[in-house]
Coordinates of C-alpha atoms and ligand atoms in Angstrom, one line a residue:
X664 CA -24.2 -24.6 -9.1
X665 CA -20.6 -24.5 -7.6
X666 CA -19.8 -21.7 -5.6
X667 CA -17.5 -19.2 -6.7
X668 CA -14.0 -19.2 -5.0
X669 CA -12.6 -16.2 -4.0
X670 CA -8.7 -16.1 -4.1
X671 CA -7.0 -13.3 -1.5
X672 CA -3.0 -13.1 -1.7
X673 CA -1.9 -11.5 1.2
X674 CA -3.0 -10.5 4.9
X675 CA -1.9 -6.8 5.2
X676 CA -3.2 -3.4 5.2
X677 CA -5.4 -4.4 1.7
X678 CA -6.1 -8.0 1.9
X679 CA -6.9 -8.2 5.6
X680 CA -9.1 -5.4 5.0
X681 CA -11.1 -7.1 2.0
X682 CA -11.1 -10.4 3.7
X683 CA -12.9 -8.6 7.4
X684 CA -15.0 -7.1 4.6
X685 CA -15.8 -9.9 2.5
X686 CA -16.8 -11.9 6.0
X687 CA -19.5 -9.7 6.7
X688 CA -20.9 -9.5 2.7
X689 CA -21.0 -12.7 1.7
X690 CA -22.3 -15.7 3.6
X691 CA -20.8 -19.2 2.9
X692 CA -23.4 -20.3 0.5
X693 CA -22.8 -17.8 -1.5
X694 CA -18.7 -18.2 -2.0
X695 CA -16.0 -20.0 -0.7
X696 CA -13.2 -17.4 0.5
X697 CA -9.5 -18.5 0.8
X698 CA -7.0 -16.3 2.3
X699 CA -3.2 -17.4 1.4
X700 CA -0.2 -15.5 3.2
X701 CA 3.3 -16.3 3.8
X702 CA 2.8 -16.0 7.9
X703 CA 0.1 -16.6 10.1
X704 CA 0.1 -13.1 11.8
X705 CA -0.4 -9.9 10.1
X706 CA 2.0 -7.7 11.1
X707 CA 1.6 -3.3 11.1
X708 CA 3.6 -2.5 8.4
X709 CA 3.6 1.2 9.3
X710 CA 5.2 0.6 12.8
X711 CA 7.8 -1.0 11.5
X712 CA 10.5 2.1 11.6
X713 CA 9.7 1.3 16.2
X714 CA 10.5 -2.4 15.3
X715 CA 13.4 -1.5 13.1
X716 CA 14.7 0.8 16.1
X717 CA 14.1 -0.9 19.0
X718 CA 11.5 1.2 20.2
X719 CA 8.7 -1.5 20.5
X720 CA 8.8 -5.2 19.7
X721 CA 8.2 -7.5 17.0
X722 CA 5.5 -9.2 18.9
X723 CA 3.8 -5.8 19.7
X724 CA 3.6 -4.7 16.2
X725 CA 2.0 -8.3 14.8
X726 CA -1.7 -10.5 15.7
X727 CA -2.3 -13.8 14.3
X728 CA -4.8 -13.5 11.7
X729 CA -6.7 -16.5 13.0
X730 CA -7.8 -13.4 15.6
X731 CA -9.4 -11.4 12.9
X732 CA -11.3 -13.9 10.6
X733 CA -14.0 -16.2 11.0
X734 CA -15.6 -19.7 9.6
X735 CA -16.4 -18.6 6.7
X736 CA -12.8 -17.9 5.2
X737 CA -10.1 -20.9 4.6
X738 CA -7.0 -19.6 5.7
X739 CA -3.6 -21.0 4.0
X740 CA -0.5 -19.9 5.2
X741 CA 1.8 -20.4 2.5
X742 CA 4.2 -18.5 0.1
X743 CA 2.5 -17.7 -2.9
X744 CA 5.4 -18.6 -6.1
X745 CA 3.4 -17.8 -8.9
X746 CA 0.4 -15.8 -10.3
X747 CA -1.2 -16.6 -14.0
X748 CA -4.0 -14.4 -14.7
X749 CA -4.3 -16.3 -18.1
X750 CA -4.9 -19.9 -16.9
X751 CA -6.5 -18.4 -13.1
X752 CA -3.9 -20.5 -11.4
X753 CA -1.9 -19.2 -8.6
X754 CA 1.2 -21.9 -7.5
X755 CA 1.8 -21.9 -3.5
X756 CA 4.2 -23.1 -1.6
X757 CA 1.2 -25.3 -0.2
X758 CA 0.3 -26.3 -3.9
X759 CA -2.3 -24.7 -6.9
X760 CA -5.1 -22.6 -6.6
X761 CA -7.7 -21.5 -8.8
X762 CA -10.5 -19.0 -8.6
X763 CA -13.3 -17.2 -9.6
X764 CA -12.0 -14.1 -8.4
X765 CA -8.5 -13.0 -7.6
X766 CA -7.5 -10.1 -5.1
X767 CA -3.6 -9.2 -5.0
X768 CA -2.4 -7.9 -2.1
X769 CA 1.1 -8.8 -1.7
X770 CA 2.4 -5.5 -1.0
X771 CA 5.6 -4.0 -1.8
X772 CA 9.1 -4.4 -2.2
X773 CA 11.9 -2.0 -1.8
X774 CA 13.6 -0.2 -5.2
X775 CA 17.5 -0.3 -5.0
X776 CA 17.1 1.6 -8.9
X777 CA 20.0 -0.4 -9.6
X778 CA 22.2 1.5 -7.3
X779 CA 25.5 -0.8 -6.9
X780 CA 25.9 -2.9 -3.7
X781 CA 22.6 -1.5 -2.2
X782 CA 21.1 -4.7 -2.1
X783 CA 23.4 -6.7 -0.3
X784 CA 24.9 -4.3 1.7
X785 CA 21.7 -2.3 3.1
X786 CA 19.2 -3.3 5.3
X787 CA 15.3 -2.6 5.3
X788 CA 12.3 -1.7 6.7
X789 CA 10.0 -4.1 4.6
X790 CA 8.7 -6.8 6.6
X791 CA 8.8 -7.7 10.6
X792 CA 12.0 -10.1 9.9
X793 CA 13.9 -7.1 7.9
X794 CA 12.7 -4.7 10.7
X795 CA 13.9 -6.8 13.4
X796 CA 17.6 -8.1 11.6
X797 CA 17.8 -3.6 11.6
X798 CA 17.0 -3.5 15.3
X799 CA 19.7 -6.6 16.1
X800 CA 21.9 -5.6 13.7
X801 CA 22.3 -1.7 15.1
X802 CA 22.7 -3.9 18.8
X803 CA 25.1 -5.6 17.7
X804 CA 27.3 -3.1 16.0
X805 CA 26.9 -1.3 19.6
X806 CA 27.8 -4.7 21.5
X807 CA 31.1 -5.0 19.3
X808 CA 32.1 -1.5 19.3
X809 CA 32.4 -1.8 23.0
X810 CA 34.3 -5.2 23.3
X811 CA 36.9 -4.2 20.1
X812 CA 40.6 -2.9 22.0
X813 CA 41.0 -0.7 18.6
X814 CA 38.1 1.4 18.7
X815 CA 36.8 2.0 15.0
X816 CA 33.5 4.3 15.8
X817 CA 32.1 4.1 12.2
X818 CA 30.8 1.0 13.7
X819 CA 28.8 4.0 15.1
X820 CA 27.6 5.5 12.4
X821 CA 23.6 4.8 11.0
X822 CA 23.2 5.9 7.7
X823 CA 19.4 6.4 6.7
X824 CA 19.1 6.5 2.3
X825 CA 15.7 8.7 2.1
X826 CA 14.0 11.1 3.4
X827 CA 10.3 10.5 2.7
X828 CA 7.9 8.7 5.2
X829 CA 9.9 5.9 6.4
X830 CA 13.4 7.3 6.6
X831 CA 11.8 10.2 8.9
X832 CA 10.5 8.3 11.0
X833 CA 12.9 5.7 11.7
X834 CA 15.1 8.6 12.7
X835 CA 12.6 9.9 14.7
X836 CA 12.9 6.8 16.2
X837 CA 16.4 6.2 16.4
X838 CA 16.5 9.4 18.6
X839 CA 15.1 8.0 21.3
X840 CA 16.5 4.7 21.1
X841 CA 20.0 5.8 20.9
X842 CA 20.7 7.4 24.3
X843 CA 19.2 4.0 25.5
X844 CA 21.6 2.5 23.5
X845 CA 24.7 4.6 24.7
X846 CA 23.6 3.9 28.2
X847 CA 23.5 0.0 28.0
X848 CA 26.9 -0.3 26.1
X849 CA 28.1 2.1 28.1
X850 CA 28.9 4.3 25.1
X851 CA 29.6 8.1 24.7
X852 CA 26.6 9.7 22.9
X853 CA 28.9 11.9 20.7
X854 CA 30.4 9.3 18.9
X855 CA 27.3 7.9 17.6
X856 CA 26.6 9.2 13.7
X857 CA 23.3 9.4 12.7
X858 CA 22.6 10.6 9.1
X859 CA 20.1 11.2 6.8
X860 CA 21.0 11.2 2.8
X861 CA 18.6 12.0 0.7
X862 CA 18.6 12.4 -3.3
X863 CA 16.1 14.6 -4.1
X864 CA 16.3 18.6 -3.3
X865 CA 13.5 18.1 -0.4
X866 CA 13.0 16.3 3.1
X867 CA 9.6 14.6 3.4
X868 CA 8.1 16.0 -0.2
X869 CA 4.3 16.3 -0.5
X870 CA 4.3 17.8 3.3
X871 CA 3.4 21.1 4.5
X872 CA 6.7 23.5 4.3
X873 CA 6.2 24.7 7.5
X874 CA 5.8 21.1 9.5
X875 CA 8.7 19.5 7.3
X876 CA 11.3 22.4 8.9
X877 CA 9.8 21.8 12.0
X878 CA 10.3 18.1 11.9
X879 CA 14.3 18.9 10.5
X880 CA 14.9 20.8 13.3
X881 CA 13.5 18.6 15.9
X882 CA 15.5 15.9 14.5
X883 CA 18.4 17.7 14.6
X884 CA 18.0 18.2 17.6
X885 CA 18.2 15.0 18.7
X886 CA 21.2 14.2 16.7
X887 CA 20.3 14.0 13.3
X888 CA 22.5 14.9 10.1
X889 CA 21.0 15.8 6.5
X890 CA 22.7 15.5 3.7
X891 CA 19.9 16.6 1.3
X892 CA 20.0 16.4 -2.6
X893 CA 23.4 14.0 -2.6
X894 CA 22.4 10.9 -4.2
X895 CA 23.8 7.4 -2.7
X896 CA 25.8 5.8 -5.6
X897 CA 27.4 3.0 -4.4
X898 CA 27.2 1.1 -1.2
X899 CA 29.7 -1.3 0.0
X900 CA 30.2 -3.4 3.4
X901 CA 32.1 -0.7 5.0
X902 CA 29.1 2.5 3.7
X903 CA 28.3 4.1 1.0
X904 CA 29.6 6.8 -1.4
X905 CA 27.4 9.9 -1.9
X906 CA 28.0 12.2 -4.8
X907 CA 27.7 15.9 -3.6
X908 CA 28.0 18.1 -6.6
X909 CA 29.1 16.8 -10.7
X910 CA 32.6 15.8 -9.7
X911 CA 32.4 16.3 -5.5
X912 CA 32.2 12.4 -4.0
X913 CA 32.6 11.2 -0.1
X914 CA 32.6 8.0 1.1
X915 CA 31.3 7.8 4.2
X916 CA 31.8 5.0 6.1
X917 CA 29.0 3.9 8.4
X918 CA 28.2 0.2 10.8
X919 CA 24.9 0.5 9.8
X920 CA 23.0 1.0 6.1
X921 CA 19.1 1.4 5.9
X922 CA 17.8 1.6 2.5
X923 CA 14.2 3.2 2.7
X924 CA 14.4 5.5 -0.5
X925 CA 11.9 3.7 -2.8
X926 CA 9.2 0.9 -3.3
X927 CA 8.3 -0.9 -5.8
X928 CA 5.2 -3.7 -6.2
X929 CA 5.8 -7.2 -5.0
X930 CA 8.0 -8.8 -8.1
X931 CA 5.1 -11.9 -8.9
X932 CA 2.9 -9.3 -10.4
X933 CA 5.3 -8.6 -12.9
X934 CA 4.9 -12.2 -14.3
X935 CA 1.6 -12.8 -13.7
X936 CA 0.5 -11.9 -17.2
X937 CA -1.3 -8.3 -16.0
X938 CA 0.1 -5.1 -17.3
X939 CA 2.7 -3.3 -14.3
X940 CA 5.1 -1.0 -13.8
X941 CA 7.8 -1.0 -10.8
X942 CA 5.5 -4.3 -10.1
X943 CA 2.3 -1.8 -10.0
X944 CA -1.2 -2.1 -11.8
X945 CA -2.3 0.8 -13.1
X946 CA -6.0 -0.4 -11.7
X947 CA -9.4 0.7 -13.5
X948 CA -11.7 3.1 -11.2
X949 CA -13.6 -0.3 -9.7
X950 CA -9.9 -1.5 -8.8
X951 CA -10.0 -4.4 -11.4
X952 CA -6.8 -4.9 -13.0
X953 CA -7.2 -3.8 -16.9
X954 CA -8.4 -6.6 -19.2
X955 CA -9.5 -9.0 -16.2
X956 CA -12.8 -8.7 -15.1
X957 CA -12.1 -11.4 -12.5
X958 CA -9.1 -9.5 -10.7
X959 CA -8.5 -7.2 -8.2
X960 CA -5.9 -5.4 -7.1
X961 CA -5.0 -3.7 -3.5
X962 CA -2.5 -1.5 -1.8
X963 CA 1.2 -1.2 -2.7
X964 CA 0.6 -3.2 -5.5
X965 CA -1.8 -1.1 -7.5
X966 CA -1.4 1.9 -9.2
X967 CA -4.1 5.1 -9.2
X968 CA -4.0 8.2 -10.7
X969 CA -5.2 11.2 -8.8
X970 CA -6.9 13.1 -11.6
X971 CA -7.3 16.8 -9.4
X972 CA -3.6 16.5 -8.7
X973 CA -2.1 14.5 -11.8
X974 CA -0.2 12.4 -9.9
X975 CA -0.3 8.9 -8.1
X976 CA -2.0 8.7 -4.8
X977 CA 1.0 7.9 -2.4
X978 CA 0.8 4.1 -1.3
X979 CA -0.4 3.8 2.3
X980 CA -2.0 1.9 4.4
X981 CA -4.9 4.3 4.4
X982 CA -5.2 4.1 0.5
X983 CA -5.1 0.6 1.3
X984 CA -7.5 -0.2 3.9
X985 CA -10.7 1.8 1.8
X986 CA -9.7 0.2 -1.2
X987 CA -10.2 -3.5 0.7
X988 CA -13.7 -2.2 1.8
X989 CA -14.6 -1.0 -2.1
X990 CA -13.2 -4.5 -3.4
X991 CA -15.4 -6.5 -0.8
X992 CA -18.1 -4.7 -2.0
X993 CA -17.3 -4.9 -5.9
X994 CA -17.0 -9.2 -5.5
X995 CA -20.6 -9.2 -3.9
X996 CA -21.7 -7.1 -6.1
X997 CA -20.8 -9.5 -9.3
X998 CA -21.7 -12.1 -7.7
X999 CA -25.1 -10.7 -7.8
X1000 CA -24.9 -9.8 -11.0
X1001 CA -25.0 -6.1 -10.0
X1002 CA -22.4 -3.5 -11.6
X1003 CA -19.2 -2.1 -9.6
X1004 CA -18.7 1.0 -7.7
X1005 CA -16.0 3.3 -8.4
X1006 CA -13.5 3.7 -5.5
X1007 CA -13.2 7.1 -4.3
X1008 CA -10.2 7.9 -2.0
X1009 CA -11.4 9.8 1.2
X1010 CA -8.2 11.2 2.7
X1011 CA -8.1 11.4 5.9
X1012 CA -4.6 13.6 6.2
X1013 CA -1.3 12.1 7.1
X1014 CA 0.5 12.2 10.2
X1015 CA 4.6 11.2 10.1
X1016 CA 5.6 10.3 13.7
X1017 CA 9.3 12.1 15.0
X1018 CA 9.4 9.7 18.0
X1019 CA 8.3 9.6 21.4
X1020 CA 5.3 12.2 21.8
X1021 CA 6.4 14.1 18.7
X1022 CA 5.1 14.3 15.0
X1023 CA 4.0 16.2 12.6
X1024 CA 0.7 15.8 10.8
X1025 CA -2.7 17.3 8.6
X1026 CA -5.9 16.3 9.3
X1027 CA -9.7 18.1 9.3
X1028 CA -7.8 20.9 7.5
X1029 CA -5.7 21.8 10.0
X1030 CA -1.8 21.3 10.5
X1031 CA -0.1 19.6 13.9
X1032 CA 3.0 18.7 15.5
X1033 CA 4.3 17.8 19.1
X1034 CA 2.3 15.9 21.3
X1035 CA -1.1 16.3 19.5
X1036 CA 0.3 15.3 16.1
X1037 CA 2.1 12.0 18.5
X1038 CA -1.4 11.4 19.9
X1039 CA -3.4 11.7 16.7
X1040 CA -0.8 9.0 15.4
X1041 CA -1.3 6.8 17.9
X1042 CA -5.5 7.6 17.0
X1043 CA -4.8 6.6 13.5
X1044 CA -2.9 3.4 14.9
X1045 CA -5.6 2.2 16.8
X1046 CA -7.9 3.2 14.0
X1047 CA -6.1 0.7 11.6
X1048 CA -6.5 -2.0 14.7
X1049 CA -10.4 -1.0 15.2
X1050 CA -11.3 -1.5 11.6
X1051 CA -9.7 -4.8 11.2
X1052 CA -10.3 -6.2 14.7
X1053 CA -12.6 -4.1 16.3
X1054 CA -12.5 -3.2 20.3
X1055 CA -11.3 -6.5 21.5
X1056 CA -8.0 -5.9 19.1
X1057 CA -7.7 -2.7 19.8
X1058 CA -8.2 -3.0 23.7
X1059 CA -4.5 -5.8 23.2
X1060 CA -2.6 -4.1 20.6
X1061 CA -3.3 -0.5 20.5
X1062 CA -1.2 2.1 21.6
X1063 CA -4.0 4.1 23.7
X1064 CA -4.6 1.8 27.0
X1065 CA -7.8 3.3 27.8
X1066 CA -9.1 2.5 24.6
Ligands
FAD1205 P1 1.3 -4.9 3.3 O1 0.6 -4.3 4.4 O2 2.8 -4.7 3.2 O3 1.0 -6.5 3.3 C1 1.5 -7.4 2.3 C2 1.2 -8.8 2.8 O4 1.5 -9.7 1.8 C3 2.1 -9.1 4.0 O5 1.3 -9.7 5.0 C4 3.1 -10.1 3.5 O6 3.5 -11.0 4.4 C5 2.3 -10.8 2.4 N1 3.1 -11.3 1.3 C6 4.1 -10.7 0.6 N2 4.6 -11.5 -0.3 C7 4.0 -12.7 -0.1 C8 4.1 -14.0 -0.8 N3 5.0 -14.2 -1.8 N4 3.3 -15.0 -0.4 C9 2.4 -14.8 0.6 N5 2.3 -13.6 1.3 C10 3.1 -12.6 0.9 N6 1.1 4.3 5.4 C11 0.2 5.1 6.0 O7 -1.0 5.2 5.5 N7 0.5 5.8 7.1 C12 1.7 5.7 7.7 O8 1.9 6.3 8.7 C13 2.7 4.8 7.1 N8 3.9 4.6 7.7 C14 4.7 3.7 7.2 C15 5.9 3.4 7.9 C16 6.8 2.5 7.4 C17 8.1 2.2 8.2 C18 6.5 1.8 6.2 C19 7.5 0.8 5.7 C20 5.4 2.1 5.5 C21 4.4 3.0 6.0 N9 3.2 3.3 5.3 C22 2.3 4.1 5.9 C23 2.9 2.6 4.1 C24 2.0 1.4 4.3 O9 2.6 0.6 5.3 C25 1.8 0.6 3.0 O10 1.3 1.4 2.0 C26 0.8 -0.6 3.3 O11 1.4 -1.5 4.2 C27 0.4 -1.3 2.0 O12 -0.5 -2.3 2.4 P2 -0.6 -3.6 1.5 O13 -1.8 -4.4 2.0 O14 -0.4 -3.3 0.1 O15 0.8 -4.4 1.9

């Protein structure tokens, strides 16, 4: 009998995860595994705010995957173009496949909710290439500021759309790049802008009260403006227009955009004959997409309702990474004929970093911030390395030398 072929779109958080996973489970005679992703590293999608700023590099922040799996999985780097759940055929920039069983992990996309000019105008924090054009882009806003005879400082000026996890800690970030910055293009510190606009009525919602005002006020500290529940409506090349009240709007004109206000799954999903919204599938409790017994989805890209709460889980890399290890289980499991397990989501706490040996964070019921919060980031950053990679990984990449 042939042996079943087991399809994996994407190397992040999720698929990297189920693919480590799946290595251990199931033995080549068993199934053939392909992974398919657009590079051949896997890069840490939740360092990229330090890539974005400056603060670490690209290189520091990605590992090739060849590094993390072993004979028994094909890997194909290669874009994927097109996903039919109907026919089982997903269309690759290195040509067709078909499977047995599908996992998508493609990860997300950022949501511009059809604000005008936010899509060509403002940059990203999605993948290593958007995080690096920020980091260059900032540099050389900074590089021309200085050589210009007529001095315009909104060249300056970094506007940050979003409060939640990402636009916090970019600019936790950014305020400790920046004085770097100032010192390099030999620029005064005061007339560089950095503000934070933010729609909704709260800074980091979902937090604990107490850490989010600590984290405002240690960003403001170190430079930071908010402009809290003053939707962006407009962005153009020279910065965007907020509105501040019914009929109150300010254009504010800024060098430097950074949209990180919204996500959205990755657009293939939305043609690939399964059932999404925003590009996410609402997934049943074994994390098979509704109607296909043969398909899995993981991450950003799937949708789960936290029933104590009745809302959606958050999409993070944690969510993520258990969710790989409860799919790798799930594929062995059907191919010996043996029913699913429901994935339960253990969570662990959160921790949002503020820069340089600050943060704030919950985890084993108790709240953080300063340097422990910083170093229990850095422990959940190695974590994520550990569980893919193990030691050796973690001993090059990790953030804790003595690891
Ligand atoms: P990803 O990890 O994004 O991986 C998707 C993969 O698919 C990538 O390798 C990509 O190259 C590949 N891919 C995409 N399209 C294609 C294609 N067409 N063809 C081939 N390959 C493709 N979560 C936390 O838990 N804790 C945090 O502290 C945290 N901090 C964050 C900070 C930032 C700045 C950001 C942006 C996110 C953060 N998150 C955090 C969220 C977390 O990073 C995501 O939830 C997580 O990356 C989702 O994992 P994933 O596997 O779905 O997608």
């Amino acid at each position: 009998m042939k042996r079943p072929t087991i399809l994996v779109l994407g190397a992040g958080y999720g698929g990297l995860t189920t693919i480590v996973n799946l290595q251990k489970l199931v033995n080549a005679n068993e199934a053939e595994i392909i992974l398919v992703n657009k590079n051949d590293y896997h890069y840490e999608t939740t360092w990229l705010h330090e890539v974005g700023a400056g603060t670490i590099s690209p290189d520091k922040a990605r590992y090739p995957i060849s590094k993390v799996i072993n004979h028994n999985v094909t890997f194909v780097k290669a874009n994927v173009e097109s996903i039919d759940v109907n026919t089982k055929l997903v269309g690759t920039s290195a040509g067709d496949f078909s499977y047995d069983y599908l996992v998508i992990g493609l990860g997300f996309e950022g949501e511009t909710f059809g604000i005008p000019g936010l899509k060509e105008h403002a940059l990203s924090l999605t993948n290593i290439n958007t995080a690096r054009q920020v980091r260059e882009h900032i540099e050389y806003q900074f590089a021309s500021w200085t050589l210009d005879e007529v001095k315009d400082d909104s060249k300056l000026t970094i506007i940050v759309g979003g409060a939640g996890f990402t636009g916090i800690e970019f600019l936790g970030e950014l305020g400790n790049r920046i004085p770097e910055l100032c010192k390099e293009f030999d620029i005064p510190q005061e007339k560089v802008r950095l503000l934070c606009v933010e729609a909704a009525s709260t800074v980091l919602p979902g937090f604990d009260p107490e850490l989010v005002d600590y984290a405002k006020a240690q960003l403001s500290k170190k430079g930071v403006e908010f402009s809290i529940g003053t939707p962006i409506v407009e962005a153009t090349a020279e910065g965007v227009k907020i509105r501040k009240d019914e009929e109150d709007f300010e254009f504010i004109k800024a060098g430097t955009v950074v949209w990180a206000a919204g996500i959205r799954g990755n657009a293939l999903v939305e043609s690939s004959g399964l059932e999404s919204n925003r590009a996410r599938i609402a997934v049943r409790e074994d994390m098979r997409a509704p109607g296909f017994d043969d398909v899995f989805i993981v991450g950003d890209c799937a949708f789960l309702l936290n029933e104590e709460a009745g809302r959606p889980y958050p999409p993070t890399a944690q969510i993520a990474m258990q969710q790989g290890v409860t799919i790798a289980k799930n594929i062995k499991h059907l191919i010996n004929e043996e029913p699913t397990e429901v994935f339960v989501y253990d969570d662990k706490g959160a921790v949002c970093s503020l820069g340089h040996e600050d943060a704030i964070g919950t985890a084993f019921d108790r709240k953080f911030t300063g340097k422990p919060a910083s170093a229990l980031k850095k422990v959940v950053d190695d974590r994520a390395l550990y569980l893919v990679g193990g030691v050796g990984l973690t001993l090059k990449k990790g953030k804790f030398k003595f690891l």
